[in-house]
CSV table of C-alpha atoms in Angstrom, one decimal:
chain,number,residue,atom,x,y,z
H,2,MET,CA,-2.8,-7.8,25.1
H,3,GLN,CA,-2.7,-5.9,21.9
H,4,ILE,CA,-2.1,-7.4,18.5
H,5,HIS,CA,-1.2,-6.2,15.0
H,6,VAL,CA,-4.0,-6.8,12.4
H,7,VAL,CA,-4.5,-5.9,8.8
H,8,LYS,CA,-6.2,-2.4,8.8
H,9,SER,CA,-6.0,-1.6,5.0
H,10,LYS,CA,-4.9,-3.4,1.9
H,11,ILE,CA,-4.5,-2.3,-1.8
H,12,HIS,CA,-4.4,-5.7,-3.6
H,13,ARG,CA,-2.5,-6.2,-6.9
H,14,VAL,CA,-1.5,-2.7,-8.1
H,15,LYS,CA,1.1,-2.2,-10.8
H,16,VAL,CA,4.2,-0.2,-10.2
H,17,THR,CA,4.1,2.9,-12.4
H,18,GLY,CA,7.5,4.3,-11.4
H,19,ALA,CA,10.6,4.0,-9.4
H,20,ASP,CA,12.6,7.1,-8.5
H,21,LEU,CA,15.9,6.3,-6.8
H,22,ASN,CA,16.8,10.0,-6.3
H,23,TYR,CA,13.6,11.0,-4.4
H,24,ILE,CA,13.6,11.0,-0.6
H,25,GLY,CA,12.2,7.6,0.4
H,26,SER,CA,8.5,6.6,0.5
H,27,VAL,CA,5.8,5.2,-1.8
H,28,THR,CA,3.6,7.6,-3.8
H,29,ILE,CA,0.0,6.3,-4.0
H,30,ASP,CA,-2.9,7.8,-6.0
H,31,GLU,CA,-4.9,9.7,-3.4
H,32,ASP,CA,-8.1,8.0,-4.5
H,33,LEU,CA,-6.6,4.6,-3.6
H,34,MET,CA,-5.4,5.9,-0.3
H,35,GLU,CA,-8.9,7.2,0.6
H,36,ALA,CA,-10.6,3.9,-0.5
H,37,ALA,CA,-8.1,1.9,1.6
H,38,ASN,CA,-8.3,4.2,4.6
H,39,ILE,CA,-4.5,5.0,4.4
H,40,ILE,CA,-3.3,8.4,5.4
H,41,GLU,CA,-0.3,10.5,4.4
H,42,GLY,CA,2.8,9.4,6.4
H,43,GLU,CA,1.3,6.1,7.4
H,44,LYS,CA,3.7,3.1,7.6
H,45,VAL,CA,3.0,0.4,5.0
H,46,GLN,CA,4.4,-2.9,4.0
H,47,ILE,CA,5.0,-3.4,0.3
H,48,VAL,CA,4.9,-7.0,-1.0
H,49,ASN,CA,6.3,-7.5,-4.5
H,50,ASN,CA,4.6,-10.4,-6.2
H,51,ASN,CA,7.1,-10.5,-9.0
H,52,ASN,CA,10.3,-10.9,-7.0
H,53,GLY,CA,9.2,-11.7,-3.4
H,54,GLU,CA,10.7,-8.6,-1.9
H,55,ARG,CA,9.0,-7.2,1.2
H,56,LEU,CA,9.8,-3.7,2.6
H,57,GLU,CA,8.3,-1.1,4.8
H,58,THR,CA,8.1,2.6,4.1
H,59,TYR,CA,5.6,5.5,4.5
H,60,VAL,CA,3.0,6.9,2.2
H,61,ILE,CA,2.8,10.2,0.3
H,62,PRO,CA,-0.2,11.1,-1.8
H,63,GLY,CA,0.0,11.1,-5.5
H,64,PRO,CA,-2.3,12.9,-8.0
H,65,ARG,CA,-5.9,11.6,-8.0
H,66,ASN,CA,-7.3,9.3,-10.7
H,67,THR,CA,-3.8,8.6,-12.1
H,68,GLY,CA,-3.2,5.1,-10.7
H,69,GLU,CA,0.2,6.3,-9.6
H,70,ILE,CA,2.2,3.8,-7.6
H,71,THR,CA,5.9,5.0,-7.4
H,72,LEU,CA,8.5,3.6,-5.1
H,73,ASN,CA,11.0,6.3,-4.1
H,74,GLY,CA,14.5,6.3,-2.7
H,75,ALA,CA,16.2,3.0,-1.7
H,76,ALA,CA,12.8,1.2,-2.2
H,77,ALA,CA,13.1,1.9,-5.9
H,78,ARG,CA,15.8,-0.8,-6.1
H,79,LYS,CA,13.3,-3.4,-5.0
H,80,VAL,CA,10.8,-3.0,-7.9
H,81,ALA,CA,10.6,-2.6,-11.6
H,82,LYS,CA,8.0,-0.7,-13.5
H,83,GLY,CA,5.1,-3.1,-14.2
H,84,ASP,CA,5.7,-5.2,-11.1
H,85,ILE,CA,2.5,-6.2,-9.2
H,86,LEU,CA,2.4,-5.2,-5.5
H,87,ILE,CA,0.2,-5.6,-2.5
H,88,ILE,CA,0.3,-2.7,-0.1
H,89,ILE,CA,-0.7,-3.4,3.5
H,90,ALA,CA,-1.2,-1.2,6.6
H,91,TYR,CA,-1.6,-2.7,10.0
H,92,GLY,CA,-3.4,-1.5,13.1
H,93,ILE,CA,-2.7,-2.3,16.8
H,94,MET,CA,-5.7,-3.1,18.8
H,95,ASP,CA,-6.8,-5.4,21.6
H,96,GLN,CA,-8.0,-8.9,20.8
H,97,GLU,CA,-11.7,-8.1,21.5
H,98,GLU,CA,-11.7,-5.2,19.1
H,99,ALA,CA,-9.8,-7.2,16.5
H,100,ARG,CA,-12.4,-9.9,16.5
H,101,ASN,CA,-15.0,-7.5,15.1
H,102,PHE,CA,-12.8,-5.2,13.1
H,103,LYS,CA,-13.3,-5.2,9.3
H,104,PRO,CA,-10.3,-4.0,7.3
H,105,SER,CA,-10.6,-1.7,4.2
H,106,LEU,CA,-9.7,-3.9,1.2
H,107,VAL,CA,-9.3,-2.3,-2.2
H,108,PHE,CA,-9.1,-4.3,-5.5
H,109,PRO,CA,-8.3,-1.8,-8.2
H,110,ASP,CA,-8.3,-2.5,-11.9
H,111,GLU,CA,-5.0,-4.4,-12.5
H,112,GLU,CA,-4.2,-2.6,-15.8
H,113,THR,CA,-4.9,1.0,-14.7
H,114,ASN,CA,-4.7,0.9,-10.9
H,115,LEU,CA,-7.9,2.9,-10.9
H,116,LEU,CA,-10.9,2.1,-8.7
H,117,LYS,CA,-13.5,-0.1,-10.4
């Protein structure tokens, strides 16, 4: 049997933008993507700590060392600039592999979204 497990998490980042007119996705500072082992196009779950919204979308890289976290397209209606998010990517693996797997967890600076 295979199960879904947390592969990557960017914990408590601040929304820097919401662009309703952009084709859907979430733009994430490429430094954060690399630290969390998230790749371009990967499906992620977005959890909004401010309003309880949860949504799924895919990732596009944003400029490095900017702290950018922008929700695009329809997802822009689920956030406001300044909201605090958790971004989670899951992996599918067998139970034995999952027992020993260690996810990539990133805890950026909560004011700037930059790596500490």
